[in-house]
Amino acid sequence: METRTLRTDYRLSDNLTAPAGQVFLSGTQALVRLVLEQARRDHAAGLGTAGFVSGYRGSPLGMVDQAMWKAAPLLDAAGVRFLPAINEELAATAVLGTQQVEGDPQRTVDAVFSLWYGKGPGVDRAGDALKHGNAYGSSPHGGVLVVAGDDHGCVSSSMSHQSDFAMQAWSMPVLAPADVAEYLEFGLYGWALSRYSGNWVGFTALSETVESAMTVDLDQVHARVACWQDAEAIRRATGHMPPPDGLHYRWPDLPSPRIEQRLGAKLDAVRAFARVNSIDRMVVEADEARAGIVTCGKAHHDLMEVFRRLGISTQALADAGIRVYKLGLACPVEPTRLLAFARGLEEILVVEEKGPLVERQLQALFYNAPDGVRPAIAGKLGIDGRPLLPEREEMRPSRLMQPVADWLARLSRGLDRRELVPQFSEHALLSNAADGIRRQPYFCPGCPHNTSTRVPEGSRAQAGIGCHFMASWMNRETSGLIQMGGEGVDWVAHSRFTATPHVFQNLGDGTYYHSGYLAIRQAVAARTNVTYKILCNDAVAMTGGQPVDGPLDVEAIARQVSAEGVARVAVVSDRIDVHRGRRVCFPAGTTFHPRESLDAVQRELREVPGVTVLLYEQTCAAELRRRRKSGRAPAPARQVFINEAVCEGCGDCSVQSNCLAVQPVETALGRKRQIDQASCNHDESCVKGFCPSFVTVEGATLRHPVGHERAATALREQASALREPAPRLGPGPFDILVVGVGGTGVVTVGALIAMAAHLERRVASVLDFMGFAQKGGAVLSFVRLAQSRQWLNQARIDAQQADAVLACDLAVGASPDVLQTVAPRRTQIVANTHPTPVAEFQRNPDADLHADALLAKLRHATGSGGIDTLDAQALATAFLGDTVAANIVVLGFAWQKGLVPVSLAALTRAIELNGVAVDANLEALALGRLAAGDPLALTRLGASDGKPAGLALVAPEPAATSATPLPQLIAERVALLTAYQDAAYAARYTALVEAVQAAEDALGEAGRERRLTRAVAEQFARLMAYKDEYEVARLHSDPAFRQALRERFDGPLRLRFHLAPPLLSRPGKHGEPPRKIAFGAWLWPLMGWLARGKRLRGTRFDPFGRTAERRLERQSIADYEARIRALLPALTEARLPIAVEIAQLPAKVRGFGHIKLAAHAVAAARAAELLHRFDAQRYPRPDSAHGTNGAGQLRGIPIRQADAGTARSGAPH
């Protein structure tokens, strides 16, 4: 890798302001620069124009408005107005108004050039407005560019879409840029074409271009633009003259066939303009050619990448008599140049994205052509009429490879490379226990939708557009999907043909303002029984947290829907006191309720005939987090902490909160729960879990590790002594795939690498696939580096093309999308083995991540020696104090291993330019480097500050949990039970364990592993150490708990314990669990006093011992002991596995109160089944109709068999 001078003077703002040279530009930023460039060109030409941008956000154009707002000073200075509209059709109508300005005698500017933007479904929605706008036309010095965001792969849309066919139907010309660099050239071309022809000009922005970023040579763009000729030159070259009444917007222009006739004249003008100012290019010339390839848009780069991988140069194509022609104007195609290209050709292969837009135009063009210029046309279909190129999926080089290789081999023996295709195609992956593990998009920690999308038992909800759609895969009785703005209208008709009396319809406040208001009006007009749950989250979270496009709050919505005639309005909010104080601002009859009353309110509303509205108000968690970081919202006043010793691992906190910040932690006593403080957004719904382990710490802040400043200095000093890795970037591309979990900085890592390469004057591209914007989902960042532009074709890393994979998360790293990019003996993988739970954990507290199986998938894909591992979160927590920078640790590790071929100086400068937590990220980078280059140094550094050994955190792979030796396990449980009660109590435990061990030893070899003894040793201790009031008090007053709090928080520990004591808490009127009460730190010393009362446990003086729960716990101990002793005389080798399963059943009986009783019901039923299998004569088959089903009540809370079933899975109940 040659040394190149670092661009030390480069600033991030250069992407919009640099007049020349190379800039690093994303597709979204290119749209901003585009309007600035047009304003500069007009100013230089002496035109007093203004610019106007309007549209509606939506992936892949979800960040356009944020980019425009960020560039507001530049736009204002250039005379460009940005007006984000409330929906796409009104944005298009506003754009039409800008083309009226040039004919306005009172205009304040000469004319207005405009840019409209919207994602594919928005193009469809705005179709009427766009069709009218194109028909009535642009102004001569204005012009309109229509940017359509097409998500061909349906990555973050309700369905995949392709907008160019609709534009063609409106007689709107369509430009198809192939990459970000072409955005500038094609955009400027579009306005020039619009001004000449009177058309609005379409511009397709595919996900793989607009969501990518790359090195752009501005000088090359300017050189091409400078070659365009004016209207007079076009007239002289083509003879084209506009019709007498012109092509542009005029008034009067009343409805008549003349408008339609003018559309044809406009397309003639487009062809004339394109003939002289061609944006099409001949890529491969061949004098005696007999075949040709026509490409369009991004598909051109995919094809060129196929040639590169197959080792076919442009000269080899020319020598074989094959021409290649790249279209920039996808519709209408310019015929003169195409006819010249096709002269002498026998066959043309059309390579384009998705549907055959160009292919059909060529078929029409050549159908009546004279002999010698009538080639056969192949594309989506071959000349034999069979399917050839992909039409229903995204175009990729690997998907083109086989049909193109076959086509070339048929034409020329010298171009036959079919034997190479398998090494560039998708391949078989290892199948194992981790096949079902996937990183599914999920609500952010603290997301309002965790609560708001719940429905009462017996009801169902309908989904809509927005983050809340994810409730569809969360066992929340939520289904259906409709276009944006149609929410609930499908039920208007459905309700007339079903026995279901009522549904809830989820509707985001952004969608309400966009178009959902009309849906409510329709439901009211139809007298439909439906409750609209309008989710007022104060931000459009799905596309980045933008504000709703207009004045909108709970009061305004309540007044609007009431004016439309809804039967009732209810407000559910944390700000009930505020709203009640402004009751006069709400319509009469509005009721106000705290979040805890959501279920009861919904039960009331579903009984009200007609349309009702529930306004659920809670700020988007991700937006609130951003506001807190920027100081626009106060920092949280308290932190939530779980006493792991008290926690039973039942998962009810996850049931109540549905929160990803509640994570599993493996302990010697089994899986418990902990709060990931780095991701917690302080919603505190988890505290409602029916469990006494929760405390809140008020006034304290998260604590950095002891000696943090000293450790940070030492990290950088130690890392500076490391040897830099050998260069790995050759002339060809070096492809790095960074993958991980949404919201953890995966995109940042990719951006840092690409920017570092740009700073070294190399070329780079990065493409981010995020799908939903929320935490929990898989994020992939494709980073491609090269010495020159010719080596980088498409932005996506294709099948078997990755040189390095930075798997910041095992589950994402082992997903098929990632593994297909891995090539044996080529790809090197750095895998973070930290076991971050998947969404399944929210439903099933015993979910297994299968980390060893995930790693096996990676190892199988890359081959022997192709993988390095580390626990980045553990390293970050130990040395940096939290997990925020864990992915930067992975980056540092990979860089030190030589897998990120940029200089350390460039990477450091990229971090500085990013400007976010610079010092912390540089420390994380140094930490990762040390973990890779000198883990012994980390061990020494950790030992000096009492941290875990670095070598223990840089492991070759996640080792399977090693079982504690049985004697040690028994000794630990004896100590636990002695502390729990006394030595005599522990002796009871020892007696049963020894009896089981003797019986198992009697089986000889079959009992050698002592699986039954281990099961009894673990589970009998679990039963005996049930957590009653004495034990909870003992564990909360244990000095170890106080020390754990001190290690996690700084400042005074003002604690609040969240408990539901039977004497003070009562269940709700619908059988809801009792609400917990917060007790202050004054309870702490009382707990120590209560803990000493354990001597009363089980005696007649025990004030707590007569409750149903305590009686059940004591009876369970006796039943288990008797059951195990009864099994021992009949124990055989064949019966041993069943006996082990019976002995392990208490592991499923976890939790407190009704949670525990429900789990006990399930375990009891399972025990009856297993006992019958163990000895059918002694234990009759259980009668399912009359067997144990757990029916009844506990503290007034109904316990049903359904509750017991869901209690095991962790599903809402």
PDB file of C-alpha atoms in Angstrom, residues 70-80:
ATOM      1  CA  LYS A  70     -28.447  20.756   8.400  1.00  0.00           C
ATOM      2  CA  ALA A  71     -27.450  22.717   5.288  1.00  0.00           C
ATOM      3  CA  ALA A  72     -29.968  25.500   5.942  1.00  0.00           C
ATOM      4  CA  PRO A  73     -27.379  28.335   6.079  1.00  0.00           C
ATOM      5  CA  LEU A  74     -25.971  27.317   2.704  1.00  0.00           C
ATOM      6  CA  LEU A  75     -29.429  26.919   1.186  1.00  0.00           C
ATOM      7  CA  ASP A  76     -30.590  30.284   2.492  1.00  0.00           C
ATOM      8  CA  ALA A  77     -27.521  31.985   1.086  1.00  0.00           C
ATOM      9  CA  ALA A  78     -28.176  30.347  -2.295  1.00  0.00           C
ATOM     10  CA  GLY A  79     -31.843  31.380  -2.338  1.00  0.00           C
ATOM     11  CA  VAL A  80     -33.151  27.823  -1.970  1.00  0.00           C
TER      12      VAL A  80
END
